[in-house]
Short mmCIF file of C-alpha atoms in Angstrom, two decimals:
data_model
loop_
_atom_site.label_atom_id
_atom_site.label_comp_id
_atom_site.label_asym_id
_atom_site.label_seq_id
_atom_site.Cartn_x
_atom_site.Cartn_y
_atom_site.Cartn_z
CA UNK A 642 4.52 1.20 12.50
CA UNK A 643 4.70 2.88 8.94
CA UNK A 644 2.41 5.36 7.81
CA UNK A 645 1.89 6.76 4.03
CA UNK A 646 -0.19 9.59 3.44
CA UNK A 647 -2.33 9.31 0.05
CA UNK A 648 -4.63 11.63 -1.51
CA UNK A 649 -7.58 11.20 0.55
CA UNK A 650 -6.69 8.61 2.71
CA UNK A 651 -3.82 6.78 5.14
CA UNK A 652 -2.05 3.64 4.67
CA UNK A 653 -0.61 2.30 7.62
CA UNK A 654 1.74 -1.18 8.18
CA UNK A 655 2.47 -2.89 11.37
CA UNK A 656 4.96 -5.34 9.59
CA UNK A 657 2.27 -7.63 9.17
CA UNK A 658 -1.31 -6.45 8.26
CA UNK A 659 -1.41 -2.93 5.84
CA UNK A 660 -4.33 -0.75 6.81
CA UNK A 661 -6.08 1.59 4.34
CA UNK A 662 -8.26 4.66 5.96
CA UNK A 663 -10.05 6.42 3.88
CA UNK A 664 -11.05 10.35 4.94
CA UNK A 665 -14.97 8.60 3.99
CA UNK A 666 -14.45 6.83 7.15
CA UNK A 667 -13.88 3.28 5.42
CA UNK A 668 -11.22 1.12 6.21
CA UNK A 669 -9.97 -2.08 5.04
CA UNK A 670 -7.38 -4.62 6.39
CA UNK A 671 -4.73 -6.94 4.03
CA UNK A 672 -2.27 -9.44 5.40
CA UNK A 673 0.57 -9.45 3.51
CA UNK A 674 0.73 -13.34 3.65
CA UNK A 675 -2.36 -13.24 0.83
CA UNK A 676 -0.96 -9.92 -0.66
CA UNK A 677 -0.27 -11.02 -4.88
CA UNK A 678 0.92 -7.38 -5.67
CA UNK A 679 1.62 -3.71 -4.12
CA UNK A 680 2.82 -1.85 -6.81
CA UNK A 681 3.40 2.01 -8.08
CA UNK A 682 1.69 3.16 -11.28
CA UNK A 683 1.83 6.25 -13.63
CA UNK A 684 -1.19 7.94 -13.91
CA UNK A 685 -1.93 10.85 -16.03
CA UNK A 686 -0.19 14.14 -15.89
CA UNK A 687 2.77 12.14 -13.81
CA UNK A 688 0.51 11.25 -11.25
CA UNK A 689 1.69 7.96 -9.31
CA UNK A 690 -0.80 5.79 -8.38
CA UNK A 691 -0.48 2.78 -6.12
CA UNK A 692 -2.13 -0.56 -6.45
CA UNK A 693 -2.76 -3.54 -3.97
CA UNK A 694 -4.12 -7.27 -5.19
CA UNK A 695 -5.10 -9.50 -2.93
CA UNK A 696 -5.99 -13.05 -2.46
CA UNK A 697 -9.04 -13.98 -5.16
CA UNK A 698 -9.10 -10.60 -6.66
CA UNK A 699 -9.61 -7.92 -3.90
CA UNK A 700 -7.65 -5.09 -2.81
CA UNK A 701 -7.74 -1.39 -4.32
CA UNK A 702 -6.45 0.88 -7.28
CA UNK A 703 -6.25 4.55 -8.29
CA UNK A 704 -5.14 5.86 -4.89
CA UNK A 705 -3.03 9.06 -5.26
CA UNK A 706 0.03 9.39 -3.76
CA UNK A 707 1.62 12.94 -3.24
CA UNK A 708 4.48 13.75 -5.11
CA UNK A 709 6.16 14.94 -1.50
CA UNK A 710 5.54 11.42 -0.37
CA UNK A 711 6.95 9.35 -2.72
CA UNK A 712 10.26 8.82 -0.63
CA UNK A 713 8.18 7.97 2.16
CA UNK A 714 6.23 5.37 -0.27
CA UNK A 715 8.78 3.55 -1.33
CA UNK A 716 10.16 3.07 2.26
CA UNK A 717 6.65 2.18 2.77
CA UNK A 718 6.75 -0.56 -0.47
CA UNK A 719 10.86 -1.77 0.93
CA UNK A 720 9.18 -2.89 4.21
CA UNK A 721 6.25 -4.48 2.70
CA UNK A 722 8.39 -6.28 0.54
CA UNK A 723 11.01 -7.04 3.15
CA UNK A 724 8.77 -8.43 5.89
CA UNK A 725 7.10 -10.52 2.71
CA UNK A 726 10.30 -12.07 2.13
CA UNK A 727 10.80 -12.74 6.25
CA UNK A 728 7.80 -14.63 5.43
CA UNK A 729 8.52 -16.62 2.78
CA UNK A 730 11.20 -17.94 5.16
CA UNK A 731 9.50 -19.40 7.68
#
């Protein structure tokens, strides 16, 4: 289980499903098998955003990460990517 602390809310991946919290008390569920794109983006003043599309046009934008988490977000992004590939696979 991975975890990735954002700026007001929690990612978390169990190798197959990633989990967004948010501190509002929503959460939302995405199986990376319908996942078109997690990605890192540069917002302004430096700030690195991260992005998720999914399936017909869902998923989320805009989320903050830290800058002291970016080495744990792109650990986060190698196992999403590497357990999509383990996928692909089968």
């Amino acid at each position: 289980m991975m975890e990735l602390i954002l700026d007001g809310g929690l990612l978390r991946f169990d190798g197959e499903v990633i989990e967004l919290f948010s501190e509002r008390g929503n959460s939302d569920r995405y199986h990376i098998r319908y996942l078109n794109k997690l990605e890192f983006a540069e917002g302004r003043k430096g700030i690195t955003l991260l992005n998720l599309r999914y399936g017909g046009g869902g998923g989320f934008s805009g989320w903050i990460i830290p800058e002291e988490n970016m080495g744990q977000a792109q650990q986060f992004m190698n196992a999403v990517q590497n357990a999509q590939a383990a996928l692909r696979k089968n």
